[in-house]
């Protein structure tokens, strides 16, 4: 074999310097943008009205192996804490029972969001043309698998170690019964994966992640730890370390379409719709989980909301995108009103429908009533009195034969479901801004609670056809629906859901519900 | 005590708060069933951690087989196309949640393996460079084969990687989705490691061109990868059915073309040309290949071909897909034969007889592991003959 000049040069170089040489991730990444090539059929399978630029770069320049290394280091720390010291101190049995219940919902519903984000970012990986932009979305695909597993791990841990495993152990089967589920699917599932790819990115990354991740994943850790839960901060803060990259992905989506003419036409409308979609569910549900799902209070939800959503996101984050023509959503002002009362309205309904949950709910105590009144003046006259009445009628006691949903019926306060957000509302008994709007289409009635959702439906009714729980269960008796949805504990008859978390209180069974003879009716039929 | 606890006080460690919490906790646990997902059917005797953390995370309604949810989608695509739908594939399943990664890797286990591989790669490269191995590589092999053709093969891996984006979006099960994303990541990892090797060589060998220009030119305009490129383009963007994409890529193209190029060309020949660097990288790719093979065989053979209701139908569809994708793959291999005229022939290693033997190994393996399980009748000798006709 002939010795080439290059081999000779390499040999000479070695004679001078034998220092070990390796290759860093960045040295590989800098070639990534050239990995693709042009060909006829090279276009996305998910149409978008925007055009993502071919030269879009990513901010976090990872290659596959370096990604794995980083995440693996975080995993070691996180699972090490959980499996070692937290288990030894029996931490799952030092969590306040109310919070134990909240984590059944929070972790499982977040899991759905994480899970759907895998598919959502898979779609974006397909839609982007620039390899770097694809790579950013790809990293997120993997992250969201991580987060799905992590959320599952919380329920797994609480089921194995904690005080009430029911609901933690089977949320994935029983979660679909109740009134919070479909709304969750709108924001966390379909809103991320079904639509114009850029619209989905705006829902997921620009709003879901950049706006609601902070209250959802960061603020929740403060409430958790105040209520004795150190598992959730251990896992959720580790999730949060990945979210920065996801917010950056959302930012890059906007950068990639900034020069496209379509952006000036549609971007702000899509953003406004996405913001309203996300806030319509998260604003009430998060507020409700924190305030009504805890014993110890960190701060009123409205303050958290104003800080993270209004100032941080609506002001700073959106402000930063101003140079690309992005404006603060027009619906932000209405949302701000929701942040004050919507979660109180929703809890009233959620508590009234407690048997359909996969968790135990608790009526506000006298101490809590005081806290609510102090932070939300007017709370007592609207909600406090109702809870007192329900308590007096024995709503916590299986012998009472009283379910609070009866109160809504007796007082002629029908509960409707907003077709677009799938969030339940009671127009005749609420302090929030909901107003009843009913429209007919293709022989079917649809109720709406606000103008923003109604507008989305009016322009594209075929996107929002999903039946709600009242339509689905119409004419069926409550205990039957619960049994069919597996809402019972391992003894086969005690409900997973309960209207109290008192350790001395009796637990309701299917028979207790059956005796009452509660039958689902579709309120739209009565109109 | 007050229920307001500001200032980051923690319930686990703050004695005052802890007292209140402990007093509220039931004397004995309220539920004895502590196994998460206890309702599911495990693959083995017991539900393992992978199954606990992955199975039924997907909220699909029961009209997509295996789903536990009910009703319609809450938001659909413009025009009303559903979020996920049975029409996204021609395959039928009685339960789309049935697939398992045979290695039961959830995210943490998957990244742990890859992180170790990265650390080991770093240590290996340092030892390799300090040891001066690079001096022994045949210059033609190094500059033309590794510089151009290995680089060009990186595009095949990168294209296959991208073929996983729409299946990651469209597939109908949770364990499927996670497996698809992971085997996709392995493919971009391969492309990146090919570039890593070329960058590494450029650091050791003055004048070695690490740029992707020449390989890309070879891939897009050259004759050696023409058939491969056209097949990859069709798998990546020409195909919409997510199962067909995976089948074409992982049950036909990669176990034939990919295996020949990686194992029988680069891996087998490199040491004859004084190159023991390439085997290090290719062996990682071969590990990924075998893991992926476990996954896709589980998808197509263990689950779909054996489905109690749709097995026969699925098998006939797989046979049709094989008819469609096999000729293109054979053609890609035929084009690749052109590479042998670019290297000095070594008797018994890269002469026609040796190539024929290598093709025999690849086709035999494929027939045993991929064709036989679906009863696909194939004349491998004729295919090998066709491939060999590409030798210049
Ligand atoms: Fe996430
Ligand atoms: Fe995320």
CSV table of N, CA and C in Angstrom, one decimal, chain A residues 1 4 6-7 10 18 20-23 27-28 30-31 34-37 39 41-43 45-46 63-67 93 97 115-116 125-126 131 142 146 149 156 159-160 162-163 169-170 172-173 175-176 181-182 185-186 190 193-195 199 225 230 296-297 360 367 460 463 465-467 472-473 489-490 503, chain B residues 1 3 5 10-11 17 23-25 29-31 33-34 36-39 49 52-53 55-56 58-59 69-70 72-78 83-84 106-107 118 122 125 129-130 135 138 142 155 158 161-162 165-166 169-170 173-174 177 189 192 195 200 203-204 210 212 216 219 233-234 236-237 239 245 284 288:
chain,number,residue,atom,x,y,z
A,1,UNK,N,0.8,-1.2,0.0
A,1,UNK,CA,0.0,0.0,0.0
A,1,UNK,C,0.9,1.3,0.0
A,4,UNK,N,0.0,7.7,1.6
A,4,UNK,CA,-0.4,9.0,1.0
A,4,UNK,C,0.2,10.1,1.8
A,6,UNK,N,-1.3,12.5,3.1
A,6,UNK,CA,-2.1,12.8,4.3
A,6,UNK,C,-1.7,11.8,5.4
A,7,UNK,N,-1.5,10.5,5.0
A,7,UNK,CA,-1.1,9.6,6.1
A,7,UNK,C,0.3,10.0,6.7
A,10,UNK,N,-0.3,12.8,8.9
A,10,UNK,CA,-0.9,12.3,10.2
A,10,UNK,C,0.1,11.7,11.1
A,18,UNK,N,0.9,13.4,20.9
A,18,UNK,CA,0.1,12.1,21.1
A,18,UNK,C,-1.1,12.4,21.9
A,20,UNK,N,-4.6,12.7,23.5
A,20,UNK,CA,-5.9,12.1,23.0
A,20,UNK,C,-6.8,13.1,22.5
A,21,UNK,N,-7.5,12.7,21.4
A,21,UNK,CA,-8.5,13.6,20.7
A,21,UNK,C,-9.8,12.9,20.7
A,22,UNK,N,-10.9,13.7,20.9
A,22,UNK,CA,-12.2,13.1,20.7
A,22,UNK,C,-13.0,14.1,19.9
A,23,UNK,N,-14.3,13.8,19.8
A,23,UNK,CA,-15.2,14.7,19.0
A,23,UNK,C,-16.3,15.2,19.9
A,27,UNK,N,-19.3,19.8,17.5
A,27,UNK,CA,-18.5,19.6,16.3
A,27,UNK,C,-19.3,18.8,15.3
A,28,UNK,N,-20.2,18.0,15.8
A,28,UNK,CA,-21.1,17.2,14.9
A,28,UNK,C,-22.3,18.0,14.5
A,30,UNK,N,-22.7,21.0,14.1
A,30,UNK,CA,-22.6,22.1,13.1
A,30,UNK,C,-22.8,21.7,11.7
A,31,UNK,N,-22.8,20.4,11.4
A,31,UNK,CA,-23.0,19.9,10.1
A,31,UNK,C,-24.5,19.5,9.9
A,34,UNK,N,-26.9,20.5,7.1
A,34,UNK,CA,-26.7,20.1,5.7
A,34,UNK,C,-27.1,18.6,5.5
A,35,UNK,N,-27.7,18.0,6.5
A,35,UNK,CA,-28.1,16.6,6.4
A,35,UNK,C,-29.3,16.3,5.4
A,36,UNK,N,-30.0,17.3,5.1
A,36,UNK,CA,-31.2,17.1,4.2
A,36,UNK,C,-30.9,17.3,2.8
A,37,UNK,N,-31.8,17.0,1.9
A,37,UNK,CA,-31.6,17.3,0.5
A,37,UNK,C,-32.9,17.5,-0.1
A,39,UNK,N,-35.9,17.1,-2.8
A,39,UNK,CA,-36.5,16.1,-3.8
A,39,UNK,C,-37.9,16.4,-4.0
A,41,UNK,N,-40.9,15.0,-3.7
A,41,UNK,CA,-42.0,14.8,-2.8
A,41,UNK,C,-41.7,15.4,-1.4
A,42,UNK,N,-40.6,16.1,-1.3
A,42,UNK,CA,-40.2,16.5,0.1
A,42,UNK,C,-41.1,17.7,0.5
A,43,UNK,N,-42.2,17.3,1.2
A,43,UNK,CA,-43.1,18.3,1.7
A,43,UNK,C,-43.8,17.6,2.9
A,45,UNK,N,-46.6,16.1,5.6
A,45,UNK,CA,-47.8,15.4,5.5
A,45,UNK,C,-48.9,16.2,6.2
A,46,UNK,N,-48.6,17.2,6.9
A,46,UNK,CA,-49.5,18.0,7.7
A,46,UNK,C,-49.6,19.4,7.2
A,63,UNK,N,-27.1,16.7,19.9
A,63,UNK,CA,-27.2,15.5,19.1
A,63,UNK,C,-27.8,14.4,19.9
A,64,UNK,N,-28.1,13.3,19.3
A,64,UNK,CA,-28.9,12.3,20.0
A,64,UNK,C,-28.2,11.8,21.3
A,65,UNK,N,-26.9,11.5,21.1
A,65,UNK,CA,-26.2,10.9,22.3
A,65,UNK,C,-26.0,11.9,23.4
A,66,UNK,N,-25.7,13.2,23.0
A,66,UNK,CA,-25.5,14.2,24.1
A,66,UNK,C,-26.9,14.4,24.8
A,67,UNK,N,-28.0,14.4,24.0
A,67,UNK,CA,-29.3,14.5,24.7
A,67,UNK,C,-29.4,13.4,25.7
A,93,UNK,N,-46.7,8.9,52.9
A,93,UNK,CA,-47.6,8.9,54.0
A,93,UNK,C,-47.5,10.1,54.9
A,97,UNK,N,-54.0,14.4,53.1
A,97,UNK,CA,-54.9,13.6,52.3
A,97,UNK,C,-55.6,14.4,51.1
A,115,UNK,N,-48.2,13.2,26.9
A,115,UNK,CA,-48.3,12.1,25.9
A,115,UNK,C,-48.7,12.7,24.6
A,116,UNK,N,-49.7,13.6,24.6
A,116,UNK,CA,-50.1,14.1,23.3
A,116,UNK,C,-49.0,15.0,22.7
A,125,UNK,N,-42.0,18.0,13.8
A,125,UNK,CA,-40.7,17.5,13.2
A,125,UNK,C,-41.0,17.2,11.7
A,126,UNK,N,-42.2,16.7,11.4
A,126,UNK,CA,-42.5,16.5,10.0
A,126,UNK,C,-42.7,17.8,9.2
A,131,UNK,N,-33.3,21.1,9.0
A,131,UNK,CA,-32.9,20.0,9.9
A,131,UNK,C,-32.7,20.4,11.4
A,142,UNK,N,-38.7,13.3,22.4
A,142,UNK,CA,-38.1,12.4,23.4
A,142,UNK,C,-38.4,12.9,24.8
A,146,UNK,N,-40.3,11.2,28.1
A,146,UNK,CA,-39.8,11.3,29.4
A,146,UNK,C,-40.8,11.8,30.4
A,149,UNK,N,-43.6,9.4,31.1
A,149,UNK,CA,-43.2,8.3,32.1
A,149,UNK,C,-43.1,8.9,33.5
A,156,UNK,N,-47.8,6.1,40.1
A,156,UNK,CA,-47.2,4.8,40.5
A,156,UNK,C,-46.7,4.8,41.9
A,159,UNK,N,-49.4,5.3,44.5
A,159,UNK,CA,-50.2,4.0,44.6
A,159,UNK,C,-49.5,3.0,45.4
A,160,UNK,N,-48.2,2.9,45.2
A,160,UNK,CA,-47.4,1.9,45.9
A,160,UNK,C,-47.2,2.2,47.3
A,162,UNK,N,-48.5,5.2,49.1
A,162,UNK,CA,-49.3,6.2,49.8
A,162,UNK,C,-50.5,5.7,50.5
A,163,UNK,N,-51.3,6.6,51.0
A,163,UNK,CA,-52.4,6.4,51.9
A,163,UNK,C,-53.7,6.0,51.2
A,169,UNK,N,-53.9,4.3,41.1
A,169,UNK,CA,-53.6,3.0,40.5
A,169,UNK,C,-54.4,2.8,39.2
A,170,UNK,N,-55.5,3.5,38.9
A,170,UNK,CA,-56.2,3.2,37.7
A,170,UNK,C,-56.8,4.4,37.0
A,172,UNK,N,-55.9,5.9,34.5
A,172,UNK,CA,-56.0,5.8,33.0
A,172,UNK,C,-57.2,5.0,32.5
A,173,UNK,N,-57.9,4.3,33.5
A,173,UNK,CA,-59.1,3.7,33.1
A,173,UNK,C,-60.4,4.4,33.6
A,175,UNK,N,-60.6,7.8,34.5
A,175,UNK,CA,-60.6,9.3,34.3
A,175,UNK,C,-61.7,9.8,33.4
A,176,UNK,N,-62.1,9.0,32.5
A,176,UNK,CA,-63.0,9.4,31.5
A,176,UNK,C,-64.5,9.6,31.9
A,181,UNK,N,-62.9,15.7,32.3
A,181,UNK,CA,-62.1,15.0,31.4
A,181,UNK,C,-62.1,15.5,29.9
A,182,UNK,N,-63.3,15.7,29.4
A,182,UNK,CA,-63.3,16.2,28.0
A,182,UNK,C,-62.6,17.5,27.8
A,185,UNK,N,-59.1,17.0,27.5
A,185,UNK,CA,-58.7,16.5,26.2
A,185,UNK,C,-58.6,17.7,25.2
A,186,UNK,N,-59.5,18.6,25.3
A,186,UNK,CA,-59.4,19.7,24.3
A,186,UNK,C,-58.0,20.4,24.4
A,190,UNK,N,-56.3,17.1,21.9
A,190,UNK,CA,-56.6,17.4,20.6
A,190,UNK,C,-56.1,18.8,20.1
A,193,UNK,N,-52.7,18.4,18.7
A,193,UNK,CA,-52.3,17.5,17.6
A,193,UNK,C,-53.3,17.6,16.4
A,194,UNK,N,-54.4,18.3,16.5
A,194,UNK,CA,-55.3,18.3,15.4
A,194,UNK,C,-55.5,19.7,14.9
A,195,UNK,N,-54.9,20.0,13.8
A,195,UNK,CA,-55.1,21.3,13.2
A,195,UNK,C,-53.9,21.6,12.3
A,199,UNK,N,-50.5,26.2,14.1
A,199,UNK,CA,-51.6,26.4,15.1
A,199,UNK,C,-51.3,25.5,16.3
A,225,UNK,N,-45.3,21.0,48.2
A,225,UNK,CA,-44.4,20.9,49.3
A,225,UNK,C,-45.0,21.5,50.6
A,230,UNK,N,-43.2,15.9,48.7
A,230,UNK,CA,-41.8,16.2,48.1
A,230,UNK,C,-41.6,15.4,46.9
A,296,UNK,N,-53.1,23.5,53.1
A,296,UNK,CA,-52.3,24.7,53.4
A,296,UNK,C,-52.2,25.5,52.1
A,297,UNK,N,-52.4,26.8,52.3
A,297,UNK,CA,-52.5,27.7,51.1
A,297,UNK,C,-51.2,28.5,50.9
A,360,UNK,N,-61.1,12.0,45.8
A,360,UNK,CA,-62.0,12.4,46.8
A,360,UNK,C,-61.9,14.0,46.9
A,367,UNK,N,-62.3,27.6,58.4
A,367,UNK,CA,-61.0,28.3,58.2
A,367,UNK,C,-60.7,28.7,56.8
A,460,UNK,N,-65.8,27.2,12.2
A,460,UNK,CA,-65.5,25.8,11.8
A,460,UNK,C,-66.2,24.9,12.7
A,463,UNK,N,-65.1,21.1,13.4
A,463,UNK,CA,-64.0,20.8,14.3
A,463,UNK,C,-64.4,20.5,15.7
A,465,UNK,N,-67.4,18.8,17.3
A,465,UNK,CA,-68.6,18.0,17.2
A,465,UNK,C,-68.8,17.1,18.4
A,466,UNK,N,-67.8,17.1,19.3
A,466,UNK,CA,-67.7,16.1,20.3
A,466,UNK,C,-68.9,16.2,21.3
A,467,UNK,N,-69.6,15.0,21.5
A,467,UNK,CA,-70.7,15.0,22.4
A,467,UNK,C,-70.1,15.2,23.9
A,472,UNK,N,-73.9,12.0,26.3
A,472,UNK,CA,-73.4,10.6,26.3
A,472,UNK,C,-74.2,9.7,27.3
A,473,UNK,N,-74.4,10.3,28.5
A,473,UNK,CA,-75.1,9.5,29.6
A,473,UNK,C,-76.6,9.7,29.7
A,489,UNK,N,-63.6,0.9,44.0
A,489,UNK,CA,-62.3,0.3,44.6
A,489,UNK,C,-62.3,-1.2,44.4
A,490,UNK,N,-61.2,-1.8,44.9
A,490,UNK,CA,-60.9,-3.2,44.7
A,490,UNK,C,-61.9,-4.1,45.4
A,503,UNK,N,-60.9,11.2,57.9
A,503,UNK,CA,-60.5,9.8,58.2
A,503,UNK,C,-61.6,9.1,59.0
B,1,UNK,N,-53.1,25.7,63.8
B,1,UNK,CA,-52.2,26.7,63.1
B,1,UNK,C,-53.0,27.3,61.9
B,3,UNK,N,-53.8,28.2,58.1
B,3,UNK,CA,-53.7,27.4,56.9
B,3,UNK,C,-52.8,28.1,55.8
B,5,UNK,N,-49.4,29.3,54.6
B,5,UNK,CA,-48.0,29.0,54.8
B,5,UNK,C,-47.2,29.6,53.7
B,10,UNK,N,-42.1,23.9,54.3
B,10,UNK,CA,-42.3,22.6,53.7
B,10,UNK,C,-43.0,21.6,54.7
B,11,UNK,N,-44.1,21.0,54.3
B,11,UNK,CA,-44.9,20.2,55.1
B,11,UNK,C,-44.2,18.9,55.6
B,17,UNK,N,-46.5,22.1,60.6
B,17,UNK,CA,-47.3,21.6,59.5
B,17,UNK,C,-47.5,20.1,59.5
B,23,UNK,N,-52.1,14.2,61.5
B,23,UNK,CA,-53.4,14.0,62.2
B,23,UNK,C,-54.5,13.7,61.2
B,24,UNK,N,-54.4,14.2,60.0
B,24,UNK,CA,-55.4,14.0,59.0
B,24,UNK,C,-55.4,12.7,58.2
B,25,UNK,N,-54.2,12.1,58.3
B,25,UNK,CA,-54.0,10.9,57.5
B,25,UNK,C,-54.7,9.7,58.1
B,29,UNK,N,-54.2,2.5,55.3
B,29,UNK,CA,-54.5,2.9,53.9
B,29,UNK,C,-55.9,2.5,53.4
B,30,UNK,N,-56.5,3.4,52.6
B,30,UNK,CA,-57.9,3.2,52.2
B,30,UNK,C,-58.1,2.1,51.1
B,31,UNK,N,-57.0,1.8,50.5
B,31,UNK,CA,-57.1,0.9,49.3
B,31,UNK,C,-56.0,-0.2,49.4
B,33,UNK,N,-55.3,-2.4,46.8
B,33,UNK,CA,-54.8,-2.6,45.5
B,33,UNK,C,-53.7,-1.5,45.2
B,34,UNK,N,-52.5,-1.9,45.3
B,34,UNK,CA,-51.4,-0.8,45.1
B,34,UNK,C,-50.7,-0.9,43.8
B,36,UNK,N,-50.3,-0.2,40.2
B,36,UNK,CA,-50.8,0.7,39.1
B,36,UNK,C,-51.1,-0.1,37.8
B,37,UNK,N,-52.2,0.2,37.2
B,37,UNK,CA,-52.5,-0.5,35.9
B,37,UNK,C,-52.9,-1.9,36.2
B,38,UNK,N,-53.3,-2.2,37.4
B,38,UNK,CA,-53.6,-3.6,37.7
B,38,UNK,C,-54.6,-4.3,36.8
B,39,UNK,N,-55.4,-3.5,36.1
B,39,UNK,CA,-56.4,-4.0,35.2
B,39,UNK,C,-55.9,-4.5,33.8
B,49,UNK,N,-42.3,-2.5,35.1
B,49,UNK,CA,-42.3,-1.1,35.3
B,49,UNK,C,-42.6,-0.4,33.9
B,52,UNK,N,-46.2,-0.4,33.3
B,52,UNK,CA,-46.9,0.5,34.3
B,52,UNK,C,-46.8,1.9,33.8
B,53,UNK,N,-45.6,2.3,33.3
B,53,UNK,CA,-45.4,3.7,33.0
B,53,UNK,C,-45.8,4.1,31.6
B,55,UNK,N,-48.2,1.9,29.4
B,55,UNK,CA,-49.4,1.4,28.8
B,55,UNK,C,-50.7,2.2,29.2
B,56,UNK,N,-51.5,2.5,28.3
B,56,UNK,CA,-52.7,3.3,28.4
B,56,UNK,C,-52.5,4.7,28.8
B,58,UNK,N,-52.1,6.6,26.4
B,58,UNK,CA,-52.8,7.3,25.3
B,58,UNK,C,-54.4,7.2,25.5
B,59,UNK,N,-55.0,8.4,25.5
B,59,UNK,CA,-56.4,8.5,25.7
B,59,UNK,C,-57.2,8.3,24.4
B,69,UNK,N,-61.2,5.1,26.4
B,69,UNK,CA,-62.0,6.3,26.5
B,69,UNK,C,-63.2,6.1,25.6
B,70,UNK,N,-64.1,7.1,25.6
B,70,UNK,CA,-65.3,7.0,24.8
B,70,UNK,C,-65.5,8.3,24.0
B,72,UNK,N,-66.1,11.2,20.9
B,72,UNK,CA,-65.5,11.8,19.8
B,72,UNK,C,-64.2,12.6,20.2
B,73,UNK,N,-63.5,13.1,19.3
B,73,UNK,CA,-62.4,14.0,19.6
B,73,UNK,C,-63.0,15.4,19.9
B,74,UNK,N,-62.3,16.1,20.8
B,74,UNK,CA,-62.9,17.4,21.2
B,74,UNK,C,-62.5,18.5,20.2
B,75,UNK,N,-61.4,18.3,19.4
B,75,UNK,CA,-61.1,19.2,18.4
B,75,UNK,C,-60.5,18.4,17.2
B,76,UNK,N,-60.9,18.8,16.0
B,76,UNK,CA,-60.4,18.0,14.9
B,76,UNK,C,-59.6,18.9,13.9
B,77,UNK,N,-59.0,18.3,12.9
B,77,UNK,CA,-58.3,19.1,11.9
B,77,UNK,C,-59.3,19.9,11.2
B,78,UNK,N,-58.8,21.0,10.5
B,78,UNK,CA,-59.7,21.8,9.7
B,78,UNK,C,-60.4,20.8,8.7
B,83,UNK,N,-58.5,13.4,15.1
B,83,UNK,CA,-57.2,13.4,15.7
B,83,UNK,C,-56.4,12.2,15.4
B,84,UNK,N,-56.9,11.1,15.7
B,84,UNK,CA,-56.4,9.8,15.4
B,84,UNK,C,-57.5,9.0,14.8
B,106,UNK,N,-38.4,2.0,28.9
B,106,UNK,CA,-39.1,3.3,29.0
B,106,UNK,C,-38.0,4.3,28.9
B,107,UNK,N,-38.4,5.6,28.9
B,107,UNK,CA,-37.4,6.6,28.6
B,107,UNK,C,-36.1,6.6,29.3
B,118,UNK,N,-22.3,7.0,24.6
B,118,UNK,CA,-21.7,8.3,24.2
B,118,UNK,C,-20.4,8.4,25.1
B,122,UNK,N,-16.5,8.5,23.6
B,122,UNK,CA,-15.5,9.6,23.9
B,122,UNK,C,-14.2,8.9,24.4
B,125,UNK,N,-12.4,7.1,21.5
B,125,UNK,CA,-11.8,8.0,20.5
B,125,UNK,C,-10.5,8.5,21.1
B,129,UNK,N,-7.0,7.7,19.2
B,129,UNK,CA,-6.1,8.8,18.7
B,129,UNK,C,-4.8,8.8,19.3
B,130,UNK,N,-4.7,8.6,20.7
B,130,UNK,CA,-3.4,8.6,21.4
B,130,UNK,C,-2.6,7.4,20.9
B,135,UNK,N,-2.8,5.9,11.5
B,135,UNK,CA,-1.7,5.7,10.5
B,135,UNK,C,-1.9,4.5,9.6
B,138,UNK,N,-5.7,2.4,5.0
B,138,UNK,CA,-5.4,2.6,3.6
B,138,UNK,C,-6.0,3.9,3.1
B,142,UNK,N,-9.7,5.4,3.2
B,142,UNK,CA,-10.0,6.5,4.1
B,142,UNK,C,-10.6,7.7,3.4
B,155,UNK,N,-26.8,9.8,4.7
B,155,UNK,CA,-28.0,10.4,4.2
B,155,UNK,C,-29.1,9.4,4.2
B,158,UNK,N,-30.2,9.3,7.7
B,158,UNK,CA,-31.0,10.5,8.0
B,158,UNK,C,-32.4,10.5,7.4
B,161,UNK,N,-34.5,8.2,9.3
B,161,UNK,CA,-34.8,8.8,10.6
B,161,UNK,C,-36.1,9.7,10.3
B,162,UNK,N,-36.1,10.5,9.3
B,162,UNK,CA,-37.2,11.4,9.1
B,162,UNK,C,-38.5,10.6,8.7
B,165,UNK,N,-41.2,10.6,11.6
B,165,UNK,CA,-42.0,11.7,12.1
B,165,UNK,C,-43.5,11.5,12.0
B,166,UNK,N,-44.0,11.1,10.8
B,166,UNK,CA,-45.4,11.0,10.7
B,166,UNK,C,-45.9,9.7,11.5
B,169,UNK,N,-46.5,10.8,14.9
B,169,UNK,CA,-47.7,11.5,15.0
B,169,UNK,C,-49.0,10.7,14.9
B,170,UNK,N,-49.0,9.7,13.9
B,170,UNK,CA,-50.2,9.1,13.5
B,170,UNK,C,-50.5,7.7,14.1
B,173,UNK,N,-51.1,3.7,19.1
B,173,UNK,CA,-50.9,3.1,20.4
B,173,UNK,C,-49.8,3.8,21.1
B,174,UNK,N,-49.8,3.7,22.5
B,174,UNK,CA,-48.8,4.4,23.3
B,174,UNK,C,-47.4,3.8,23.2
B,177,UNK,N,-46.0,4.4,19.9
B,177,UNK,CA,-45.5,5.7,19.7
B,177,UNK,C,-44.1,5.9,20.3
B,189,UNK,N,-29.1,9.2,15.2
B,189,UNK,CA,-27.8,9.0,15.9
B,189,UNK,C,-26.8,8.4,14.9
B,192,UNK,N,-25.5,11.0,12.7
B,192,UNK,CA,-24.6,11.9,13.4
B,192,UNK,C,-23.2,11.2,13.8
B,195,UNK,N,-21.0,11.3,10.8
B,195,UNK,CA,-20.4,12.6,10.7
B,195,UNK,C,-19.3,12.7,11.8
B,200,UNK,N,-13.8,13.4,13.3
B,200,UNK,CA,-12.7,12.8,14.0
B,200,UNK,C,-11.5,12.6,13.1
B,203,UNK,N,-9.7,15.7,12.2
B,203,UNK,CA,-8.8,16.2,13.3
B,203,UNK,C,-7.5,15.5,13.3
B,204,UNK,N,-7.5,14.2,12.9
B,204,UNK,CA,-6.2,13.5,12.9
B,204,UNK,C,-5.4,13.5,11.6
B,210,UNK,N,-14.0,16.9,6.1
B,210,UNK,CA,-15.1,16.5,6.9
B,210,UNK,C,-16.4,17.1,6.4
B,212,UNK,N,-19.8,17.9,4.4
B,212,UNK,CA,-20.8,17.0,3.9
B,212,UNK,C,-21.1,17.2,2.4
B,216,UNK,N,-22.9,14.5,0.0
B,216,UNK,CA,-24.2,14.8,-0.4
B,216,UNK,C,-24.4,14.8,-1.9
B,219,UNK,N,-24.7,11.2,-2.8
B,219,UNK,CA,-26.0,10.7,-2.5
B,219,UNK,C,-27.1,11.2,-3.4
B,233,UNK,N,-36.5,8.2,-0.2
B,233,UNK,CA,-37.5,9.3,-0.5
B,233,UNK,C,-38.9,8.8,-0.5
B,234,UNK,N,-39.1,7.6,-1.0
B,234,UNK,CA,-40.5,7.1,-1.1
B,234,UNK,C,-41.0,6.6,0.3
B,236,UNK,N,-39.9,7.9,3.2
B,236,UNK,CA,-40.0,9.1,4.0
B,236,UNK,C,-41.2,9.9,3.7
B,237,UNK,N,-41.3,10.3,2.4
B,237,UNK,CA,-42.4,11.2,2.0
B,237,UNK,C,-43.4,10.7,1.1
B,239,UNK,N,-45.0,7.9,1.3
B,239,UNK,CA,-45.9,6.9,1.9
B,239,UNK,C,-46.6,7.6,3.1
B,245,UNK,N,-44.9,2.6,6.2
B,245,UNK,CA,-43.6,3.3,6.4
B,245,UNK,C,-42.6,2.5,7.2
B,284,UNK,N,-22.0,0.0,17.0
B,284,UNK,CA,-23.1,0.7,17.7
B,284,UNK,C,-24.4,0.6,16.8
B,288,UNK,N,-28.2,-1.0,17.5
B,288,UNK,CA,-29.5,-0.4,17.4
B,288,UNK,C,-30.3,-1.2,16.4
